[in-house]
Short mmCIF file of C-alpha atoms in Angstrom, two decimals:
data_model
loop_
_atom_site.label_atom_id
_atom_site.label_comp_id
_atom_site.label_asym_id
_atom_site.label_seq_id
_atom_site.Cartn_x
_atom_site.Cartn_y
_atom_site.Cartn_z
CA GLN A 1 86.81 292.87 162.45
CA SER A 2 89.40 292.59 159.69
CA VAL A 3 89.19 289.97 156.97
CA LEU A 4 92.89 289.34 157.54
CA THR A 5 93.96 288.43 161.06
CA GLN A 6 97.21 289.67 162.56
CA PRO A 7 98.42 289.52 166.16
CA PRO A 8 97.88 292.94 167.77
CA SER A 9 101.44 293.09 169.05
CA VAL A 10 104.78 291.35 169.00
CA SER A 11 108.02 292.13 170.73
CA ALA A 12 111.62 291.03 170.75
CA ALA A 13 115.02 292.25 171.80
CA PRO A 14 117.47 294.09 169.53
CA ARG A 15 119.35 291.84 167.11
CA GLN A 16 116.73 289.12 167.54
CA LYS A 17 114.15 287.87 165.03
CA VAL A 18 110.42 288.40 165.03
CA THR A 19 107.67 286.85 162.95
CA ILE A 20 104.34 288.48 162.18
CA SER A 21 101.54 286.32 160.86
CA CYS A 22 98.62 287.21 158.62
CA SER A 23 95.78 284.72 158.33
CA GLY A 24 93.15 284.90 155.63
CA SER A 25 91.04 282.61 153.51
CA THR A 26 90.70 280.98 150.11
CA SER A 27 89.12 284.13 148.67
CA ASN A 28 92.02 286.40 149.56
CA ILE A 29 95.48 285.18 150.57
CA GLY A 30 94.82 281.76 149.12
CA ILE A 31 94.61 283.06 145.56
CA ASN A 32 96.02 286.60 145.53
CA TYR A 33 99.34 288.30 146.17
CA VAL A 34 100.11 289.57 149.65
CA CYS A 35 102.04 292.71 150.45
CA TRP A 36 103.28 294.23 153.69
CA TYR A 37 103.55 297.81 154.88
CA GLN A 38 105.50 299.42 157.68
CA GLN A 39 104.06 302.50 159.36
CA LEU A 40 106.43 304.36 161.63
CA PRO A 41 104.76 306.56 164.27
CA GLY A 42 103.21 309.65 162.77
CA THR A 43 104.12 308.82 159.19
CA ALA A 44 102.47 307.39 156.09
CA PRO A 45 102.73 303.65 155.44
CA LYS A 46 105.67 302.33 153.42
CA LEU A 47 105.72 299.26 151.20
CA ILE A 48 108.25 296.70 152.41
CA ILE A 49 107.11 293.50 150.67
CA TYR A 50 105.07 292.98 147.50
CA GLU A 51 103.93 289.98 145.47
CA ASP A 52 104.26 287.70 148.51
CA TYR A 53 108.03 287.95 149.04
CA LYS A 54 109.64 290.63 146.86
CA ARG A 55 111.37 293.65 148.40
CA PRO A 56 111.16 297.12 146.83
CA SER A 57 114.40 298.91 146.17
CA GLY A 58 115.98 300.16 149.38
CA ILE A 59 114.33 297.66 151.73
CA PRO A 60 117.04 295.69 153.56
CA ASP A 61 117.13 291.91 153.35
CA ARG A 62 116.46 291.78 157.09
CA PHE A 63 112.84 291.92 155.96
CA SER A 64 111.54 288.77 154.32
CA ALA A 65 108.15 287.21 153.77
CA SER A 66 106.49 284.04 152.63
CA LYS A 67 103.07 282.60 152.01
CA SER A 68 101.58 279.17 152.47
CA GLY A 69 97.98 278.32 151.76
CA THR A 70 95.80 281.00 153.33
CA SER A 71 98.46 282.48 155.59
CA ALA A 72 101.37 284.83 155.10
CA THR A 73 104.33 285.62 157.30
CA LEU A 74 106.68 288.57 157.65
CA ASP A 75 110.07 287.93 159.24
CA ILE A 76 112.34 290.67 160.52
CA THR A 77 115.83 289.65 161.59
CA GLY A 78 118.55 291.65 163.30
CA LEU A 79 115.94 293.85 164.97
CA GLN A 80 116.75 297.51 165.45
CA THR A 81 114.99 300.11 167.55
CA GLY A 82 114.16 301.88 164.31
CA ASP A 83 112.01 298.91 163.31
CA GLU A 84 109.45 299.81 165.97
CA ALA A 85 106.33 300.42 163.94
CA ASP A 86 102.95 299.07 162.97
CA TYR A 87 103.00 296.41 160.28
CA TYR A 88 100.07 295.64 157.99
CA CYS A 89 99.45 292.85 155.52
CA LYS A 90 97.19 293.47 152.55
CA THR A 91 95.73 291.56 149.64
CA TRP A 92 92.81 291.53 147.25
CA ASP A 93 89.67 289.69 148.29
CA SER A 94 87.96 288.13 145.31
CA SER A 95 84.67 287.63 147.18
CA LEU A 96 84.51 291.24 148.30
CA SER A 97 85.98 292.61 145.06
CA GLY A 98 88.14 294.89 147.13
CA LYS A 99 91.45 295.28 148.85
CA VAL A 100 91.71 294.27 152.46
CA PHE A 101 94.20 295.11 155.19
CA GLY A 102 95.02 293.13 158.25
CA GLY A 103 94.29 294.80 161.57
CA GLY A 104 97.94 295.66 162.03
CA THR A 105 100.66 294.46 164.39
CA LYS A 106 102.58 296.76 166.67
CA LEU A 107 106.23 295.76 166.90
CA THR A 108 108.10 296.69 170.04
CA VAL A 109 111.85 296.28 170.16
CA LEU A 110 112.60 295.85 173.84
CA ASP B 1 111.22 312.52 143.02
CA VAL B 2 107.83 310.91 143.42
CA GLN B 3 105.28 313.07 145.19
CA LEU B 4 101.66 312.58 146.14
CA VAL B 5 100.10 315.58 147.83
CA GLU B 6 96.60 315.34 149.25
CA SER B 7 94.42 318.35 149.93
CA GLY B 8 90.82 319.19 150.71
CA GLY B 9 90.52 317.77 154.20
CA GLY B 10 88.95 319.68 157.03
CA LEU B 11 86.04 319.89 159.43
CA VAL B 12 82.59 319.07 158.06
CA LYS B 13 79.22 318.56 159.73
CA PRO B 14 77.46 315.17 159.70
CA GLY B 15 75.57 314.75 156.47
CA GLY B 16 77.90 317.13 154.68
CA SER B 17 80.19 316.67 151.70
CA LEU B 18 83.86 317.10 150.98
CA ARG B 19 86.07 316.62 147.94
CA LEU B 20 89.62 315.41 148.39
CA SER B 21 92.33 315.90 145.80
CA CYS B 22 95.68 314.23 145.30
CA ALA B 23 98.31 315.80 143.03
CA ALA B 24 100.86 313.36 141.65
CA SER B 25 104.29 313.93 140.16
CA GLY B 26 107.47 312.02 139.44
CA PHE B 27 105.92 308.87 137.99
CA SER B 28 103.72 307.81 135.10
CA PHE B 29 100.40 308.66 136.73
CA SER B 30 98.19 307.49 133.87
CA ALA B 31 99.75 304.02 133.95
CA TYR B 32 99.07 303.51 137.65
CA ALA B 33 95.97 302.43 139.46
CA MET B 34 95.28 304.92 142.25
CA ASN B 35 93.75 304.37 145.63
CA TRP B 36 92.38 306.08 148.70
CA VAL B 37 93.18 304.55 152.09
CA ARG B 38 92.01 305.96 155.41
CA GLN B 39 93.06 305.62 159.00
CA ALA B 40 90.75 306.60 161.83
CA PRO B 41 92.44 308.06 164.92
CA GLY B 42 94.32 305.32 166.74
CA LYS B 43 93.06 302.65 164.33
CA GLY B 44 94.41 300.58 161.48
CA LEU B 45 94.47 301.13 157.75
CA GLU B 46 91.27 300.77 155.74
CA TRP B 47 91.17 300.66 151.96
CA VAL B 48 88.47 303.01 150.68
CA SER B 49 88.47 303.01 146.90
CA SER B 50 90.56 302.43 143.81
CA ILE B 51 90.49 303.49 140.18
CA GLY B 52 92.42 301.64 137.53
CA SER B 53 94.37 303.00 134.63
CA GLY B 54 91.37 302.01 132.51
CA ASN B 55 89.01 303.90 134.83
CA ASP B 56 87.54 300.78 136.46
CA LYS B 57 86.40 301.68 139.97
CA TYR B 58 86.05 299.75 143.22
CA TYR B 59 84.74 300.76 146.62
CA ALA B 60 84.77 299.39 150.13
CA ALA B 61 81.32 298.40 151.32
CA SER B 62 81.48 301.08 154.02
CA VAL B 63 81.57 303.92 151.46
CA ARG B 64 79.83 302.46 148.40
CA GLY B 65 77.03 304.74 147.24
CA ARG B 66 78.37 307.73 149.21
CA PHE B 67 81.91 308.19 147.85
CA THR B 68 82.98 308.62 144.23
CA ILE B 69 86.53 308.23 143.00
CA SER B 70 87.75 309.90 139.82
CA ARG B 71 90.97 310.86 138.10
CA ASP B 72 92.20 313.43 135.58
CA ASN B 73 95.26 312.09 133.82
CA ALA B 74 95.85 315.41 132.06
CA LYS B 75 96.25 317.02 135.47
CA ASN B 76 97.94 314.04 137.15
CA SER B 77 95.27 314.25 139.80
CA LEU B 78 93.08 311.90 141.81
CA TYR B 79 89.86 312.88 143.53
CA LEU B 80 87.45 311.53 146.12
CA GLN B 81 84.00 313.05 146.39
CA MET B 82 82.57 312.21 149.80
CA ASN B 83 78.87 312.69 150.50
CA SER B 84 76.60 311.91 153.44
CA LEU B 85 79.53 312.00 155.82
CA SER B 86 79.24 310.63 159.33
CA ALA B 87 81.50 310.56 162.38
CA GLU B 88 82.69 307.11 161.28
CA ASP B 89 84.34 308.74 158.26
CA THR B 90 86.66 310.79 160.47
CA ALA B 91 90.18 309.74 159.49
CA VAL B 92 93.40 310.67 157.79
CA TYR B 93 92.91 309.96 154.08
CA TYR B 94 95.93 308.85 152.08
CA CYS B 95 96.22 308.55 148.34
CA ALA B 96 98.40 305.72 147.12
CA GLY B 97 99.80 304.77 143.73
CA GLU B 98 99.64 301.16 142.58
CA PRO B 99 101.89 300.06 139.72
CA GLY B 100 100.40 296.60 139.58
CA ASN B 101 99.26 293.46 141.39
CA SER B 102 97.58 295.35 144.19
CA TYR B 103 100.58 296.84 145.94
CA PHE B 104 100.80 300.51 146.91
CA LEU B 105 104.27 301.75 146.06
CA HIS B 106 103.78 305.49 146.52
CA TRP B 107 101.92 307.20 149.35
CA GLY B 108 100.99 310.76 150.14
CA GLN B 109 101.33 312.33 153.57
CA GLY B 110 97.58 312.25 154.18
CA THR B 111 94.86 314.81 154.78
CA LEU B 112 92.66 314.82 157.88
CA VAL B 113 88.89 314.73 157.56
CA THR B 114 86.93 315.41 160.72
CA VAL B 115 83.17 314.93 160.75
CA SER B 116 81.65 316.62 163.75
CA SER B 117 78.87 319.00 164.66
#
């Protein structure tokens, strides 16, 4: 049972948009930065969003994110088959004094 | 180029110990916080432990008291000493570099730890 709650799976057609949610609480998302990782099959995770909405160098602007209250959202527009991956949110939990990942969301591009 | 290379994984019996290493290059290792993250087969990511640039250490509840994180800035290396291992510790262990504000910018390729009799 993850501290951060993500939908297990989402799907959409190529060129469409998908939204992945990450729900937490006042001890984690509510007061700390959220970041997002993409994990392609068989590879290590890759940072795609940090400090709630910022993109690292090389991450296309098709990936965007926001945060409101105790929830965060990752949007991916113009979906490509290469976007099929598991996506994880992560933040610091001040009550646990540790970093916490969401359970992950598997994106399928139909 | 940035590189994080984990080593030390393998097969160990329940109750046994293992020491993982992570060799870093291509970035200012001493200025980064460093982390261990694991992923059990077919499961999601789980943060295990972190060590700050000032040597402050944090552990997930699931490993506290059994695992010890350490670093050697002179060798640009991160370590994880794992004791009292159980089947629940079976996972790919990744090291990850954190430049600030809790985000993991650099990742290694992972090393597999299997705990089985």
